[in-house]
XYZ file of N, CA, C and O in Angstrom:
460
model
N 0.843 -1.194 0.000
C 0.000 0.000 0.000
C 0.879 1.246 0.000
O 1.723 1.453 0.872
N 0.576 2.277 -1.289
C 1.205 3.451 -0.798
C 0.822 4.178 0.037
O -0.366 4.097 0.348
N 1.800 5.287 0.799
C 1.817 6.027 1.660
C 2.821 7.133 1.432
O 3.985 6.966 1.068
N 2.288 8.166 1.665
C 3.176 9.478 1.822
C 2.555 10.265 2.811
O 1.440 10.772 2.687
N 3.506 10.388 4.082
C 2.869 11.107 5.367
C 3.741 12.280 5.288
O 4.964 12.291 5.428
N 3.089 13.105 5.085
C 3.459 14.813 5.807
C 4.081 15.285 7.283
O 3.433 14.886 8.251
N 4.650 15.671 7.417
C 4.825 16.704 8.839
C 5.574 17.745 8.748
O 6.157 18.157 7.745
N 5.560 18.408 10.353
C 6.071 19.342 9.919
C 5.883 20.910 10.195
O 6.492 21.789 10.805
N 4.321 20.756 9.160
C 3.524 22.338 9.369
C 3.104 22.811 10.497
O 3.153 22.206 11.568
N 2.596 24.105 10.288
C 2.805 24.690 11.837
C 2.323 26.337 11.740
O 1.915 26.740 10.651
N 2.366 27.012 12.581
C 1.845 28.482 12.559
C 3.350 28.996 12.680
O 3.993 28.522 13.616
N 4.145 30.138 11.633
C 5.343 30.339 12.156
C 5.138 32.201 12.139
O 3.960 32.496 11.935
N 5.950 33.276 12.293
C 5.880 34.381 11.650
C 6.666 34.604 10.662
O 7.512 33.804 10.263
N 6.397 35.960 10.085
C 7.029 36.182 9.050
C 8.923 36.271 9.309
O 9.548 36.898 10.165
N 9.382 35.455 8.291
C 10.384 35.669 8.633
C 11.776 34.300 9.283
O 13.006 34.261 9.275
N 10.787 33.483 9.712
C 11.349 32.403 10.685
C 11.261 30.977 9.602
O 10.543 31.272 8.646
N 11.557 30.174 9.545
C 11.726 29.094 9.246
C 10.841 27.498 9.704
O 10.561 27.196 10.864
N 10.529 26.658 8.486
C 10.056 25.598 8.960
C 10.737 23.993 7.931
O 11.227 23.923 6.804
N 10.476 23.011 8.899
C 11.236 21.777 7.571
C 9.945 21.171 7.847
O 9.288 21.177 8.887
N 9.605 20.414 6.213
C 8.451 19.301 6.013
C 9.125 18.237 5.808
O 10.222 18.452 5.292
N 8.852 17.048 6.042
C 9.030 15.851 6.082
C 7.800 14.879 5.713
O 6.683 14.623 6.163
N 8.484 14.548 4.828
C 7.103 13.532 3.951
C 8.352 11.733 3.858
O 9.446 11.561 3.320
N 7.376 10.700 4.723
C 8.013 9.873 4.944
C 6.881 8.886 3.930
O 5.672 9.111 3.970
N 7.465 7.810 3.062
C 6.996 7.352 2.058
C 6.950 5.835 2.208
O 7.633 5.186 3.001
N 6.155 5.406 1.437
C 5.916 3.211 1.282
C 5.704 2.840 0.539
O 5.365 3.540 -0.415
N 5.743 1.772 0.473
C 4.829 0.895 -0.796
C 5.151 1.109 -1.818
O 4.458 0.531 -2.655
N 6.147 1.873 -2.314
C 6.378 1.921 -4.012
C 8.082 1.983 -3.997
O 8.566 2.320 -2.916
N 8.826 1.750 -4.866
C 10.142 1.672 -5.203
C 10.841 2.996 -5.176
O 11.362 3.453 -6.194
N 10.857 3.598 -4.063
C 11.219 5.217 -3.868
C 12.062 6.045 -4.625
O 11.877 7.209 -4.983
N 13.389 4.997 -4.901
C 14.844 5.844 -5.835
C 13.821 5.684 -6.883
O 13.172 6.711 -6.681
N 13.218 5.073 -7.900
C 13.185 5.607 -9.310
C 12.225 6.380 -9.263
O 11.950 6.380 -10.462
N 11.382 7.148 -8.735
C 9.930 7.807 -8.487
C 10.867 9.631 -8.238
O 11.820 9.967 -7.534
N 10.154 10.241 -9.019
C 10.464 11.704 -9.093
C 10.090 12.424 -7.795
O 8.988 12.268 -8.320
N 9.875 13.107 -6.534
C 9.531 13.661 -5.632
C 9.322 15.287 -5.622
O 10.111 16.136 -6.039
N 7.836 15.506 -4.935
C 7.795 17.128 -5.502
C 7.064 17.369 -4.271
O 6.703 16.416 -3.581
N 6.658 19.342 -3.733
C 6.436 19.138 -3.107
C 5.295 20.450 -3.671
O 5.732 21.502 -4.136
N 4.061 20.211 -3.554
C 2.929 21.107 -4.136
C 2.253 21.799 -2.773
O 2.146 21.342 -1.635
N 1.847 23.050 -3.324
C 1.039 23.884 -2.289
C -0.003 24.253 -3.095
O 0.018 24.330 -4.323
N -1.731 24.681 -1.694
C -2.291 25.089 -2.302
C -2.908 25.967 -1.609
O -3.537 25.461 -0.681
N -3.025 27.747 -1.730
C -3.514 28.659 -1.027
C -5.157 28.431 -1.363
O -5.724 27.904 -2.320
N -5.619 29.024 -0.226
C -7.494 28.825 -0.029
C -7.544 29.826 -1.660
O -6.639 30.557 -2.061
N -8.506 29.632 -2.161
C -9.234 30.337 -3.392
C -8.370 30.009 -4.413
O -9.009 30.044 -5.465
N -7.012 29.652 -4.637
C -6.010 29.553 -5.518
C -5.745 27.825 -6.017
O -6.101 26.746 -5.544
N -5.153 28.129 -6.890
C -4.793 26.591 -7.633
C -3.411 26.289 -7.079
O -2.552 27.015 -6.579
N -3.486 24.690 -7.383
C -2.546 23.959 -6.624
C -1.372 23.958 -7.678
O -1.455 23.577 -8.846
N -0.173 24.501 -6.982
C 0.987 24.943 -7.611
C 2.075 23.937 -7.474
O 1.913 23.250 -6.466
N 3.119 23.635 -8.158
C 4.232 23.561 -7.362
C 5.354 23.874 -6.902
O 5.909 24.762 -7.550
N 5.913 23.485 -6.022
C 6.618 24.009 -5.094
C 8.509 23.842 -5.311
O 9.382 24.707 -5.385
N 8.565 22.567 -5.352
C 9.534 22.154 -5.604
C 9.591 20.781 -6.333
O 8.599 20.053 -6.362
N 11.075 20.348 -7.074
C 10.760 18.718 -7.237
C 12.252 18.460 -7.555
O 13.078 19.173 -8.125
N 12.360 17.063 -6.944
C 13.856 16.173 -6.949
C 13.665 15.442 -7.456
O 12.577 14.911 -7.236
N 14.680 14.761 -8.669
C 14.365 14.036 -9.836
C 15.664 13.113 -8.725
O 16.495 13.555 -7.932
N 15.224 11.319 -9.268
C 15.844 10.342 -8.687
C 17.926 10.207 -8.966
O 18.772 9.408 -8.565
N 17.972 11.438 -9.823
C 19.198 11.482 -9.888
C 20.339 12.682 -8.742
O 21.541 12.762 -8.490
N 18.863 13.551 -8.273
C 19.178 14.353 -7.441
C 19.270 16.204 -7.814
O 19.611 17.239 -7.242
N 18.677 15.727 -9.248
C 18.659 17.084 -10.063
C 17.121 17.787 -9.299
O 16.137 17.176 -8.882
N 17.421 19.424 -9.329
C 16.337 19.960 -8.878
C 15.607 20.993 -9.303
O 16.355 21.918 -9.622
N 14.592 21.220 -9.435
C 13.187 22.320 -10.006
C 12.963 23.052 -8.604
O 12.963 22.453 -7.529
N 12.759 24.516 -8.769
C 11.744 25.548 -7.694
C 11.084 26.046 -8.609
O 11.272 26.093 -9.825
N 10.013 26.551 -7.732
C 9.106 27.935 -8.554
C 9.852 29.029 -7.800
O 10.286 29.186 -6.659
N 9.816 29.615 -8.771
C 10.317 31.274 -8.935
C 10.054 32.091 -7.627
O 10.571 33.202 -7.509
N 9.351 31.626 -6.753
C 8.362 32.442 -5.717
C 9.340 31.626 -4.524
O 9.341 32.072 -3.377
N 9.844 30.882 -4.738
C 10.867 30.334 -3.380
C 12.269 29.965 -4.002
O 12.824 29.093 -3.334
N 13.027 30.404 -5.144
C 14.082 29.932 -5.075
C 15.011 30.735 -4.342
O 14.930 31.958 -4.447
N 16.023 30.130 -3.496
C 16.295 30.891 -3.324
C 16.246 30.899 -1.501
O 17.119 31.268 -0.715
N 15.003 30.395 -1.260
C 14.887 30.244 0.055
C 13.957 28.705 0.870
O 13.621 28.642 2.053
N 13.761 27.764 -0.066
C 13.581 26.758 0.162
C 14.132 25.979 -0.731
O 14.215 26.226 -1.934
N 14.742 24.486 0.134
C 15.181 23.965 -0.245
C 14.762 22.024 -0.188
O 14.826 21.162 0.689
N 14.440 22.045 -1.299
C 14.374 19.979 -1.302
C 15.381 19.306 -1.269
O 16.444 19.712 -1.739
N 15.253 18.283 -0.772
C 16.274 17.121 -0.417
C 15.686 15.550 -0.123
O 14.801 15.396 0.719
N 16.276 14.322 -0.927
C 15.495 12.949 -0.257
C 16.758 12.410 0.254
O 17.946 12.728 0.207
N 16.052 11.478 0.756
C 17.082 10.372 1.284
C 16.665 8.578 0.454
O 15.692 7.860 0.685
N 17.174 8.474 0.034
C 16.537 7.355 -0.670
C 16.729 5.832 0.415
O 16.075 4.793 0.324
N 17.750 6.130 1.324
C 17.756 4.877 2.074
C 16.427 5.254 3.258
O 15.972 4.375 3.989
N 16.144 6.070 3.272
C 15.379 6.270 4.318
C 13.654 6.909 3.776
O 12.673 7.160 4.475
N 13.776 6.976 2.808
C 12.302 7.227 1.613
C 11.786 8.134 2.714
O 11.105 7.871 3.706
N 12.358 9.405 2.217
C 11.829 10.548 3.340
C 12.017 11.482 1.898
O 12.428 10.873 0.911
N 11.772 12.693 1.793
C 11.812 13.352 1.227
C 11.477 15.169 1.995
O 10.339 15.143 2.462
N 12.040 16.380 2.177
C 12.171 17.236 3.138
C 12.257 18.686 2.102
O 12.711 18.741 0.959
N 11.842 19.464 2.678
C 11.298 20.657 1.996
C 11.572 21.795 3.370
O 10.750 22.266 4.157
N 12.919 21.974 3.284
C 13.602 23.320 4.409
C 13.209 24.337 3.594
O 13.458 24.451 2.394
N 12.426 25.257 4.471
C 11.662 26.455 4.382
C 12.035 27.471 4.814
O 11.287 27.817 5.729
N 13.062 28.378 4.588
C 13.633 29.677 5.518
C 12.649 31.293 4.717
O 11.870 31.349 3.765
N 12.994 31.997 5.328
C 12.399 33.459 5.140
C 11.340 32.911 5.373
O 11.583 32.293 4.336
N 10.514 32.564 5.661
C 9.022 32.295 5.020
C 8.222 33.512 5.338
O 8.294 34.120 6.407
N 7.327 33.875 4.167
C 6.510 35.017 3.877
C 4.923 34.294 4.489
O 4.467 33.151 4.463
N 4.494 35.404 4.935
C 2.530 35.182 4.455
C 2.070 34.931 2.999
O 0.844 34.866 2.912
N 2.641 34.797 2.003
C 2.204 34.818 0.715
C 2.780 32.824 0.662
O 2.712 32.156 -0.370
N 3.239 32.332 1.880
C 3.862 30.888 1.334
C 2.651 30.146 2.708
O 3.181 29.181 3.259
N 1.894 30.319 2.999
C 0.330 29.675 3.617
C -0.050 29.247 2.639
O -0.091 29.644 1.475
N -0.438 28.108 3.320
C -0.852 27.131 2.453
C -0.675 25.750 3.154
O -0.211 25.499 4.266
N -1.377 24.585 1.797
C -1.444 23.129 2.870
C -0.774 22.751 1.626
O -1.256 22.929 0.507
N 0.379 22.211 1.881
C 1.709 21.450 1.619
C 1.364 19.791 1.179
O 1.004 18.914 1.964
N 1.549 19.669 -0.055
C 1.571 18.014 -0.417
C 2.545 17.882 -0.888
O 3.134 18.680 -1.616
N 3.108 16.092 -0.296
C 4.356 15.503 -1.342
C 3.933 14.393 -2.208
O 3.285 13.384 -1.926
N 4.434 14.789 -3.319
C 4.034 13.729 -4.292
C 5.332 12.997 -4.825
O 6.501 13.374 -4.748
N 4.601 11.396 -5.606
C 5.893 10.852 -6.016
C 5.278 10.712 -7.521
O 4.063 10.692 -7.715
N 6.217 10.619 -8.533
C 5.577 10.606 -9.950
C 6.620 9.924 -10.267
O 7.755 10.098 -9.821
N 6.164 8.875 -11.291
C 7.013 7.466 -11.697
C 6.378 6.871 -13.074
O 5.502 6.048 -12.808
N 6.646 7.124 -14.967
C 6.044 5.863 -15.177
C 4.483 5.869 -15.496
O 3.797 4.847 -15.496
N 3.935 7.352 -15.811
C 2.648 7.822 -15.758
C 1.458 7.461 -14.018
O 0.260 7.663 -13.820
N 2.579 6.871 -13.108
C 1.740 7.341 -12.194
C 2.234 8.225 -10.897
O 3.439 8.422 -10.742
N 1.198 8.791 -9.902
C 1.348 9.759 -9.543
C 0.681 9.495 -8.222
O -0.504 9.203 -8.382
N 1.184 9.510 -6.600
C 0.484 9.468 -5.526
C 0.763 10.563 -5.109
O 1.775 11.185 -5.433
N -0.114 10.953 -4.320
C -0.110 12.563 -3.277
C -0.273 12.066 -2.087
O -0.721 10.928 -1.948
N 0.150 13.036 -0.781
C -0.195 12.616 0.635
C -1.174 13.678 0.949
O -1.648 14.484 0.149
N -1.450 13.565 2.385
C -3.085 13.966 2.993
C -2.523 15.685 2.950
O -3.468 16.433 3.199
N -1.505 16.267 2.750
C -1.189 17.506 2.949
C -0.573 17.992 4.289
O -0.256 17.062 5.031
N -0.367 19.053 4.694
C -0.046 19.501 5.917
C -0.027 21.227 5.815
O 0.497 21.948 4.965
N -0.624 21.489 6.738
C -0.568 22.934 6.931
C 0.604 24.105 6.960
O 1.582 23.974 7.697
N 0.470 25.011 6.288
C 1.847 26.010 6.915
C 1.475 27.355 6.856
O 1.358 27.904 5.761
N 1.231 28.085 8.136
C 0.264 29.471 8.161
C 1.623 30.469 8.526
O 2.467 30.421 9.421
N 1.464 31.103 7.733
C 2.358 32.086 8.268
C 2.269 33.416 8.319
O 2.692 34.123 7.404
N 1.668 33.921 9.478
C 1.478 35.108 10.452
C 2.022 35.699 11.121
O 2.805 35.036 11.801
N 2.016 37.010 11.360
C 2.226 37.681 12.200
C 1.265 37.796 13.299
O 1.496 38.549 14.245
């Protein structure tokens, strides 16, 4: 059975830092692409970041620069370090794995960031 569990999120302020951790199963982790999608209330689901199984990496324009992806393939974790973080980066956080035309998502996780 797959699985991709989130953690992590949290209420932070502007300015301060958070790490997500998306711990993974059931599927063959090194060859599966890893990304990490957000989606603000009223807005479409974007993405965020993504680590290709060779270790090559994608941001959107709106966090390069200040978040950073990373997996571990012995440990099928996959981590999304979050520094500066703005109010414009709220939102509920999914990790996905894409492999091969298929594609699992996890339950999400929150990340509010207020003053």
């Amino acid at each position: 059975q797959v699985q991709l569990v989130e953690s992590g999120g949290g209420l932070v302020q502007p300015g301060e830092r958070l790490r997500l951790s998306c711990a993974a199963s059931g599927f063959a982790f090194s060859l599966y692409t890893m990304a990490w999608y957000r989606q603000a209330p009223g807005k479409q689901r974007e993405l965020v970041a993504k680590i290709y199984g060779g270790g090559d990496t994608n941001y959107a324009d709106s966090v390069s620069g200040r978040f950073t992806i990373s997996r571990d393939d012995a440990e099928q974790t996959v981590l999304l370090q979050m520094n500066s973080l703005k109010p414009e980066d709220t939102a509920v956080y999914y990790c996905t794995a894409e492999f091969g035309g298929y594609d699992y998502w996890g339950q999400g996780t929150q990340v509010t960031v207020s003053s």
